[in-house]
PDB file of C-alpha atoms in Angstrom:
ATOM      1  CA  UNK A   1      -4.254-158.064 -47.098  1.00  0.00           C
ATOM      2  CA  UNK A   2      -6.690-160.916 -46.556  1.00  0.00           C
ATOM      3  CA  UNK A   3      -8.383-162.728 -49.404  1.00  0.00           C
ATOM      4  CA  UNK A   4     -11.992-163.830 -49.290  1.00  0.00           C
ATOM      5  CA  UNK A   5     -13.078-166.676 -51.540  1.00  0.00           C
ATOM      6  CA  UNK A   6     -13.213-166.030 -55.292  1.00  0.00           C
ATOM      7  CA  UNK A   7     -11.296-162.745 -55.277  1.00  0.00           C
ATOM      8  CA  UNK A   8      -7.658-163.794 -55.672  1.00  0.00           C
ATOM      9  CA  UNK A   9      -7.352-162.383 -59.181  1.00  0.00           C
ATOM     10  CA  UNK A  10      -8.893-159.073 -58.099  1.00  0.00           C
ATOM     11  CA  UNK A  11      -6.518-158.757 -55.149  1.00  0.00           C
ATOM     12  CA  UNK A  12      -3.438-159.595 -57.224  1.00  0.00           C
ATOM     13  CA  UNK A  13      -4.527-157.318 -60.093  1.00  0.00           C
ATOM     14  CA  UNK A  14      -4.757-154.422 -57.609  1.00  0.00           C
ATOM     15  CA  UNK A  15      -1.108-154.844 -56.571  1.00  0.00           C
ATOM     16  CA  UNK A  16       1.715-152.952 -58.286  1.00  0.00           C
ATOM     17  CA  UNK A  17       3.480-154.705 -61.118  1.00  0.00           C
ATOM     18  CA  UNK A  18       2.232-156.927 -63.864  1.00  0.00           C
ATOM     19  CA  UNK A  19       0.368-160.158 -63.213  1.00  0.00           C
ATOM     20  CA  UNK A  20      -0.650-162.369 -66.116  1.00  0.00           C
ATOM     21  CA  UNK A  21      -3.490-164.710 -65.199  1.00  0.00           C
ATOM     22  CA  UNK A  22      -4.234-168.088 -66.749  1.00  0.00           C
ATOM     23  CA  UNK A  23      -7.525-169.950 -67.182  1.00  0.00           C
ATOM     24  CA  UNK A  24      -8.660-171.661 -63.962  1.00  0.00           C
ATOM     25  CA  UNK A  25      -7.316-175.088 -63.032  1.00  0.00           C
ATOM     26  CA  UNK A  26      -9.872-177.822 -63.545  1.00  0.00           C
ATOM     27  CA  UNK A  27     -11.133-179.818 -60.589  1.00  0.00           C
ATOM     28  CA  UNK A  28      -9.682-182.953 -62.188  1.00  0.00           C
ATOM     29  CA  UNK A  29      -6.275-181.252 -62.378  1.00  0.00           C
ATOM     30  CA  UNK A  30      -6.436-180.342 -58.686  1.00  0.00           C
ATOM     31  CA  UNK A  31      -7.465-183.896 -57.799  1.00  0.00           C
ATOM     32  CA  UNK A  32      -4.505-185.236 -59.821  1.00  0.00           C
ATOM     33  CA  UNK A  33      -2.223-182.846 -57.907  1.00  0.00           C
ATOM     34  CA  UNK A  34      -3.354-184.228 -54.578  1.00  0.00           C
ATOM     35  CA  UNK A  35      -3.060-187.822 -55.774  1.00  0.00           C
ATOM     36  CA  UNK A  36       0.376-187.305 -57.358  1.00  0.00           C
ATOM     37  CA  UNK A  37       1.846-185.500 -54.359  1.00  0.00           C
ATOM     38  CA  UNK A  38       0.253-187.766 -51.768  1.00  0.00           C
ATOM     39  CA  UNK A  39      -1.202-184.922 -49.734  1.00  0.00           C
ATOM     40  CA  UNK A  40      -3.770-182.169 -50.253  1.00  0.00           C
ATOM     41  CA  UNK A  41      -2.745-178.729 -51.446  1.00  0.00           C
ATOM     42  CA  UNK A  42      -3.234-175.891 -48.932  1.00  0.00           C
ATOM     43  CA  UNK A  43      -6.715-174.343 -49.149  1.00  0.00           C
ATOM     44  CA  UNK A  44      -5.501-170.856 -50.171  1.00  0.00           C
ATOM     45  CA  UNK A  45      -3.401-172.284 -52.991  1.00  0.00           C
ATOM     46  CA  UNK A  46      -6.339-174.377 -54.232  1.00  0.00           C
ATOM     47  CA  UNK A  47      -8.622-171.318 -54.144  1.00  0.00           C
ATOM     48  CA  UNK A  48      -6.092-169.307 -56.156  1.00  0.00           C
ATOM     49  CA  UNK A  49      -5.565-172.101 -58.711  1.00  0.00           C
ATOM     50  CA  UNK A  50      -9.338-172.374 -59.153  1.00  0.00           C
ATOM     51  CA  UNK A  51      -9.261-168.756 -60.359  1.00  0.00           C
ATOM     52  CA  UNK A  52      -5.983-168.817 -62.288  1.00  0.00           C
ATOM     53  CA  UNK A  53      -3.902-171.914 -62.990  1.00  0.00           C
ATOM     54  CA  UNK A  54      -0.690-170.028 -62.343  1.00  0.00           C
ATOM     55  CA  UNK A  55       0.242-166.351 -62.368  1.00  0.00           C
ATOM     56  CA  UNK A  56       3.196-164.937 -64.261  1.00  0.00           C
ATOM     57  CA  UNK A  57       5.006-161.672 -63.663  1.00  0.00           C
ATOM     58  CA  UNK A  58       5.889-159.129 -66.325  1.00  0.00           C
ATOM     59  CA  UNK A  59       9.040-161.006 -67.393  1.00  0.00           C
ATOM     60  CA  UNK A  60       7.403-164.437 -67.491  1.00  0.00           C
ATOM     61  CA  UNK A  61       8.559-165.439 -64.031  1.00  0.00           C
ATOM     62  CA  UNK A  62       6.191-167.720 -62.178  1.00  0.00           C
ATOM     63  CA  UNK A  63       4.658-165.811 -59.285  1.00  0.00           C
ATOM     64  CA  UNK A  64       2.501-168.904 -58.783  1.00  0.00           C
ATOM     65  CA  UNK A  65       3.136-172.045 -60.817  1.00  0.00           C
ATOM     66  CA  UNK A  66       0.373-173.974 -62.534  1.00  0.00           C
ATOM     67  CA  UNK A  67      -0.998-177.051 -60.777  1.00  0.00           C
ATOM     68  CA  UNK A  68       0.884-179.243 -63.239  1.00  0.00           C
ATOM     69  CA  UNK A  69       4.192-177.481 -62.628  1.00  0.00           C
ATOM     70  CA  UNK A  70       3.692-177.638 -58.867  1.00  0.00           C
ATOM     71  CA  UNK A  71       3.445-181.419 -59.192  1.00  0.00           C
ATOM     72  CA  UNK A  72       6.370-181.820 -61.600  1.00  0.00           C
ATOM     73  CA  UNK A  73       8.778-179.556 -59.680  1.00  0.00           C
ATOM     74  CA  UNK A  74       7.949-181.083 -56.299  1.00  0.00           C
ATOM     75  CA  UNK A  75       8.233-184.643 -57.604  1.00  0.00           C
ATOM     76  CA  UNK A  76      11.543-183.842 -59.286  1.00  0.00           C
ATOM     77  CA  UNK A  77      13.039-182.407 -56.106  1.00  0.00           C
ATOM     78  CA  UNK A  78      11.651-185.117 -53.832  1.00  0.00           C
ATOM     79  CA  UNK A  79      12.682-188.026 -56.066  1.00  0.00           C
ATOM     80  CA  UNK A  80      16.102-186.925 -57.378  1.00  0.00           C
ATOM     81  CA  UNK A  81      18.618-189.326 -55.813  1.00  0.00           C
ATOM     82  CA  UNK A  82      21.497-186.961 -56.593  1.00  0.00           C
ATOM     83  CA  UNK A  83      19.937-184.173 -54.521  1.00  0.00           C
ATOM     84  CA  UNK A  84      19.227-186.336 -51.456  1.00  0.00           C
ATOM     85  CA  UNK A  85      22.771-186.235 -50.000  1.00  0.00           C
ATOM     86  CA  UNK A  86      23.130-182.510 -50.692  1.00  0.00           C
ATOM     87  CA  UNK A  87      19.947-181.116 -49.128  1.00  0.00           C
ATOM     88  CA  UNK A  88      17.608-181.656 -46.210  1.00  0.00           C
ATOM     89  CA  UNK A  89      14.446-183.542 -47.243  1.00  0.00           C
ATOM     90  CA  UNK A  90      12.017-181.615 -49.444  1.00  0.00           C
ATOM     91  CA  UNK A  91       8.957-183.644 -48.401  1.00  0.00           C
ATOM     92  CA  UNK A  92       7.795-181.134 -45.746  1.00  0.00           C
ATOM     93  CA  UNK A  93       7.727-178.345 -48.334  1.00  0.00           C
ATOM     94  CA  UNK A  94       5.360-177.659 -51.203  1.00  0.00           C
ATOM     95  CA  UNK A  95       7.173-175.502 -53.736  1.00  0.00           C
ATOM     96  CA  UNK A  96       4.863-173.226 -55.736  1.00  0.00           C
ATOM     97  CA  UNK A  97       7.042-170.473 -57.266  1.00  0.00           C
ATOM     98  CA  UNK A  98      10.607-169.495 -58.045  1.00  0.00           C
ATOM     99  CA  UNK A  99      12.480-166.319 -57.261  1.00  0.00           C
ATOM    100  CA  UNK A 100      14.233-166.225 -60.627  1.00  0.00           C
ATOM    101  CA  UNK A 101      17.649-166.892 -59.076  1.00  0.00           C
ATOM    102  CA  UNK A 102      17.361-170.617 -58.318  1.00  0.00           C
ATOM    103  CA  UNK A 103      15.669-170.099 -54.958  1.00  0.00           C
ATOM    104  CA  UNK A 104      12.123-171.384 -54.530  1.00  0.00           C
ATOM    105  CA  UNK A 105       9.077-170.350 -52.505  1.00  0.00           C
ATOM    106  CA  UNK A 106       7.228-172.987 -50.508  1.00  0.00           C
ATOM    107  CA  UNK A 107       4.351-173.638 -48.174  1.00  0.00           C
ATOM    108  CA  UNK A 108       4.515-176.313 -45.489  1.00  0.00           C
ATOM    109  CA  UNK A 109       2.808-179.285 -47.093  1.00  0.00           C
ATOM    110  CA  UNK A 110       1.550-181.511 -44.338  1.00  0.00           C
ATOM    111  CA  UNK A 111       0.347-179.171 -41.600  1.00  0.00           C
ATOM    112  CA  UNK A 112      -2.206-176.397 -41.671  1.00  0.00           C
ATOM    113  CA  UNK A 113       0.214-173.471 -41.532  1.00  0.00           C
ATOM    114  CA  UNK A 114      -0.211-170.531 -43.940  1.00  0.00           C
ATOM    115  CA  UNK A 115       3.392-169.243 -43.761  1.00  0.00           C
ATOM    116  CA  UNK A 116       5.543-168.970 -46.880  1.00  0.00           C
ATOM    117  CA  UNK A 117       9.220-169.889 -46.826  1.00  0.00           C
ATOM    118  CA  UNK A 118      12.064-169.370 -49.280  1.00  0.00           C
ATOM    119  CA  UNK A 119      14.481-172.207 -49.942  1.00  0.00           C
ATOM    120  CA  UNK A 120      18.005-171.093 -50.818  1.00  0.00           C
ATOM    121  CA  UNK A 121      19.462-173.466 -53.400  1.00  0.00           C
ATOM    122  CA  UNK A 122      23.064-172.565 -52.540  1.00  0.00           C
ATOM    123  CA  UNK A 123      23.104-173.247 -48.795  1.00  0.00           C
ATOM    124  CA  UNK A 124      19.838-175.215 -48.307  1.00  0.00           C
ATOM    125  CA  UNK A 125      18.512-172.671 -45.810  1.00  0.00           C
ATOM    126  CA  UNK A 126      14.780-172.264 -45.464  1.00  0.00           C
ATOM    127  CA  UNK A 127      13.700-168.849 -44.243  1.00  0.00           C
ATOM    128  CA  UNK A 128      10.295-167.431 -43.400  1.00  0.00           C
ATOM    129  CA  UNK A 129       9.280-164.693 -45.855  1.00  0.00           C
ATOM    130  CA  UNK A 130       5.537-164.102 -45.370  1.00  0.00           C
ATOM    131  CA  UNK A 131       2.680-165.060 -43.037  1.00  0.00           C
ATOM    132  CA  UNK A 132       0.377-166.123 -45.884  1.00  0.00           C
ATOM    133  CA  UNK A 133       0.095-166.661 -49.618  1.00  0.00           C
ATOM    134  CA  UNK A 134      -1.668-163.301 -49.952  1.00  0.00           C
ATOM    135  CA  UNK A 135       1.149-161.473 -48.134  1.00  0.00           C
ATOM    136  CA  UNK A 136       3.754-163.323 -50.198  1.00  0.00           C
ATOM    137  CA  UNK A 137       2.157-161.998 -53.385  1.00  0.00           C
ATOM    138  CA  UNK A 138       1.863-158.477 -51.980  1.00  0.00           C
ATOM    139  CA  UNK A 139       5.377-158.371 -50.529  1.00  0.00           C
ATOM    140  CA  UNK A 140       7.040-160.040 -53.546  1.00  0.00           C
ATOM    141  CA  UNK A 141       5.337-157.704 -56.026  1.00  0.00           C
ATOM    142  CA  UNK A 142       6.164-154.624 -53.934  1.00  0.00           C
ATOM    143  CA  UNK A 143       9.799-155.630 -53.387  1.00  0.00           C
ATOM    144  CA  UNK A 144       9.501-156.205 -49.648  1.00  0.00           C
ATOM    145  CA  UNK A 145      10.862-159.740 -49.976  1.00  0.00           C
ATOM    146  CA  UNK A 146      14.578-159.621 -50.736  1.00  0.00           C
ATOM    147  CA  UNK A 147      16.525-162.780 -51.514  1.00  0.00           C
TER     148      UNK A 147
END
């Protein structure tokens, strides 16, 4: 499943399960994201946020967080001094969703790589789960990603 520009909501709506869309993220919100995090957001994530500033599943779980939550969650994890001795650095990752069990989904933040990884909060492992944001959504909504 590949996504052309301006069709993220159509692609996600066609997948099984419930997806609740939000109003689009404003350009100023996306600019604040980049400034707050100190690096640009990946292009696919920006394109999705321009259509829906976050996507929730049927039970309110964040399939994709809002731009504001992406900033707050990433800053919290990167800046929490109590977490630093427990986990590898979070700076290379850009967390954008949670699995509902404490584990988080992430893109690589500072290189142009579309792969999605899952961070396990219990053992700090980071495993590959999908080759792209589009596949993550498809595989997560169809139960192909198991954590």
